[in-house]
């Protein structure tokens, strides 16, 4: 784990789990675009056993439960490309505790939490460790086997595969 991934955790109001991982890819020929897929699959694997329904991945970087967003993923390269192979920063935010009625009204139809979905309280520390374990396992699998297996796992968990996606920029 030390060679591929290091992580730091920050809990907001002891209800959400937000953390960043620094990934040091062993295979720099892999496209950066595979890492958001890896993070999404790791979240699905880490959480699915504790949920009443399988979480789904919405392109490109959201984890959904029952059609509502419970987590988001962001990936970026760290540093300047002139410095050689660059590590990646993977940021994950997961709504763990709390009920929908605690969210602003305009978000209540769009977001959910693990507690809302299950009626149970989740330990932030245990959830964090479980996600890190699945990230590590998938990173090892990716570097051992390449991207095809990971892409298949993402496709199996996707709710947006074969769906039309509408993008609206600033100009509409």
Short mmCIF file of C-alpha atoms in Angstrom, two decimals:
data_model
loop_
_atom_site.label_atom_id
_atom_site.label_comp_id
_atom_site.label_asym_id
_atom_site.label_seq_id
_atom_site.Cartn_x
_atom_site.Cartn_y
_atom_site.Cartn_z
CA UNK A 1 0.00 0.00 0.00
CA UNK A 2 2.76 2.47 0.83
CA UNK A 3 4.19 2.29 -2.69
CA UNK A 4 0.91 2.73 -4.55
CA UNK A 5 -1.37 4.72 -2.28
CA UNK A 6 -1.27 7.10 0.65
CA UNK A 7 -4.37 8.71 2.11
CA UNK A 8 -5.56 11.36 4.51
CA UNK A 9 -9.06 11.60 5.97
CA UNK A 10 -11.12 14.60 6.96
CA UNK A 11 -14.61 14.25 8.45
CA UNK A 12 -16.98 17.19 8.04
CA UNK A 13 -19.28 17.53 11.06
CA UNK A 14 -18.56 13.85 11.77
CA UNK A 15 -21.14 12.93 9.12
CA UNK A 16 -19.34 12.90 5.78
CA UNK A 17 -16.17 11.12 4.82
CA UNK A 18 -13.93 13.15 2.55
CA UNK A 19 -10.40 12.11 1.77
CA UNK A 20 -7.65 12.35 -0.78
CA UNK A 21 -5.32 9.58 -1.82
CA UNK A 22 -2.01 10.07 -3.56
CA UNK A 23 -1.58 7.30 -6.10
CA UNK A 24 1.84 6.44 -7.51
CA UNK A 25 0.95 4.38 -10.59
CA UNK A 26 3.38 1.61 -11.45
CA UNK A 27 2.21 1.61 -15.06
CA UNK A 28 2.22 5.14 -16.44
CA UNK A 29 1.08 3.92 -19.84
CA UNK A 30 -2.44 3.54 -18.42
CA UNK A 31 -4.67 6.47 -19.21
CA UNK A 32 -5.60 8.71 -16.30
CA UNK A 33 -9.26 8.07 -17.15
CA UNK A 34 -9.15 4.57 -15.72
CA UNK A 35 -8.61 5.82 -12.16
CA UNK A 36 -12.07 7.38 -11.63
CA UNK A 37 -13.50 4.03 -12.76
CA UNK A 38 -11.26 2.25 -10.26
CA UNK A 39 -12.40 4.56 -7.44
CA UNK A 40 -16.05 4.00 -8.31
CA UNK A 41 -15.68 0.23 -8.40
CA UNK A 42 -13.83 0.32 -5.06
CA UNK A 43 -16.72 2.27 -3.51
CA UNK A 44 -19.27 -0.22 -4.88
CA UNK A 45 -17.29 -3.18 -3.53
CA UNK A 46 -16.71 -1.51 -0.16
CA UNK A 47 -20.35 -0.59 0.43
CA UNK A 48 -22.57 -3.09 -1.38
CA UNK A 49 -22.66 -5.71 1.38
CA UNK A 50 -24.09 -3.18 3.87
CA UNK A 51 -26.79 -1.75 1.60
CA UNK A 52 -30.28 -3.00 0.76
CA UNK A 53 -29.64 -2.42 -2.96
CA UNK A 54 -26.50 -2.39 -5.08
CA UNK A 55 -24.98 1.07 -5.47
CA UNK A 56 -24.56 2.18 -9.07
CA UNK A 57 -22.00 4.30 -10.87
CA UNK A 58 -23.12 7.29 -12.90
CA UNK A 59 -20.73 8.54 -15.54
CA UNK A 60 -18.26 9.98 -14.98
CA UNK A 61 -17.74 10.20 -11.22
CA UNK A 62 -20.83 9.72 -9.04
CA UNK A 63 -21.95 6.85 -6.81
CA UNK A 64 -25.73 6.55 -6.73
CA UNK A 65 -28.11 4.67 -4.43
CA UNK A 66 -31.76 4.56 -5.44
CA UNK A 67 -31.16 7.24 -8.05
CA UNK A 68 -29.64 9.68 -5.55
CA UNK A 69 -26.00 10.72 -5.25
CA UNK A 70 -24.19 9.42 -2.18
CA UNK A 71 -20.57 9.99 -3.27
CA UNK A 72 -18.41 11.84 -5.76
CA UNK A 73 -14.92 11.21 -7.12
CA UNK A 74 -12.32 13.58 -8.57
CA UNK A 75 -8.89 12.73 -9.98
CA UNK A 76 -6.08 15.07 -10.98
CA UNK A 77 -2.37 14.87 -11.66
CA UNK A 78 -0.08 16.34 -9.04
CA UNK A 79 2.78 18.61 -10.04
CA UNK A 80 4.29 19.64 -13.35
CA UNK A 81 4.61 17.19 -16.24
CA UNK A 82 8.22 18.31 -16.79
CA UNK A 83 9.15 16.63 -13.51
CA UNK A 84 8.72 13.10 -14.88
CA UNK A 85 6.04 10.55 -13.90
CA UNK A 86 3.41 12.30 -11.81
CA UNK A 87 1.39 10.92 -8.94
CA UNK A 88 -2.37 11.25 -9.05
CA UNK A 89 -4.57 12.84 -6.41
CA UNK A 90 -7.85 10.93 -5.96
CA UNK A 91 -10.48 12.77 -3.95
CA UNK A 92 -13.58 10.98 -2.65
CA UNK A 93 -16.51 12.45 -0.75
CA UNK A 94 -19.11 10.12 0.77
CA UNK A 95 -22.33 11.09 2.59
CA UNK A 96 -22.28 8.69 5.53
CA UNK A 97 -24.40 9.97 8.44
CA UNK A 98 -27.49 12.14 8.52
CA UNK A 99 -30.99 12.13 7.14
CA UNK A 100 -32.35 13.79 4.02
CA UNK A 101 -34.41 16.28 6.05
CA UNK A 102 -31.10 17.74 7.31
CA UNK A 103 -30.06 18.72 3.76
CA UNK A 104 -31.13 21.98 2.12
CA UNK A 105 -34.53 21.50 0.48
CA UNK A 106 -33.14 21.98 -3.04
CA UNK A 107 -30.79 18.99 -2.52
CA UNK A 108 -33.21 16.56 -0.87
CA UNK A 109 -34.34 15.04 -4.19
CA UNK A 110 -30.75 14.64 -5.44
CA UNK A 111 -28.68 13.38 -2.49
CA UNK A 112 -28.77 10.63 0.10
CA UNK A 113 -26.62 9.18 2.88
CA UNK A 114 -25.74 5.66 3.95
CA UNK A 115 -27.73 6.21 7.15
CA UNK A 116 -30.81 7.37 5.20
CA UNK A 117 -30.68 4.30 2.96
CA UNK A 118 -30.08 1.72 5.70
CA UNK A 119 -31.42 3.29 8.90
CA UNK A 120 -28.08 2.37 10.49
CA UNK A 121 -25.14 4.37 11.77
CA UNK A 122 -21.85 3.73 10.00
CA UNK A 123 -18.44 4.24 11.59
CA UNK A 124 -16.47 6.78 9.55
CA UNK A 125 -13.19 5.09 10.47
CA UNK A 126 -14.39 1.59 9.54
CA UNK A 127 -15.91 2.86 6.29
CA UNK A 128 -12.67 4.67 5.46
CA UNK A 129 -10.56 1.57 6.12
CA UNK A 130 -12.89 -0.62 4.05
CA UNK A 131 -12.71 1.77 1.09
CA UNK A 132 -8.90 1.95 1.33
CA UNK A 133 -8.70 -1.85 1.37
CA UNK A 134 -10.77 -2.07 -1.82
CA UNK A 135 -8.78 0.72 -3.48
CA UNK A 136 -5.57 -1.14 -2.72
CA UNK A 137 -6.91 -4.46 -4.03
CA UNK A 138 -8.12 -2.86 -7.26
CA UNK A 139 -4.86 -0.96 -7.78
CA UNK A 140 -2.97 -4.23 -7.43
CA UNK A 141 -5.37 -5.94 -9.84
CA UNK A 142 -5.06 -3.07 -12.33
CA UNK A 143 -1.27 -3.22 -12.35
CA UNK A 144 -1.25 -7.02 -12.50
CA UNK A 145 -3.96 -7.55 -15.14
CA UNK A 146 -4.47 -4.21 -16.88
CA UNK A 147 -7.67 -2.26 -17.39
CA UNK A 148 -10.11 -4.73 -19.11
CA UNK A 149 -11.27 -6.45 -15.91
CA UNK A 150 -11.69 -3.13 -14.13
CA UNK A 151 -13.67 -1.68 -17.05
CA UNK A 152 -15.95 -4.73 -17.01
CA UNK A 153 -16.56 -4.28 -13.28
CA UNK A 154 -17.38 -0.60 -13.86
CA UNK A 155 -19.77 -1.51 -16.68
CA UNK A 156 -21.51 -4.05 -14.43
CA UNK A 157 -22.12 -1.33 -11.81
CA UNK A 158 -22.99 1.47 -14.24
CA UNK A 159 -26.44 3.07 -14.34
CA UNK A 160 -25.46 5.29 -17.26
CA UNK A 161 -24.15 2.71 -19.71
CA UNK A 162 -26.13 2.87 -22.97
CA UNK A 163 -27.97 5.96 -21.71
CA UNK A 164 -28.01 9.36 -23.37
CA UNK A 165 -26.06 11.97 -21.45
CA UNK A 166 -26.90 15.65 -21.82
CA UNK A 167 -24.18 18.20 -21.16
CA UNK A 168 -25.14 21.81 -20.69
CA UNK A 169 -22.27 24.27 -20.60
CA UNK A 170 -22.37 27.88 -19.50
CA UNK A 171 -24.07 28.89 -22.75
CA UNK A 172 -26.85 26.32 -22.26
#
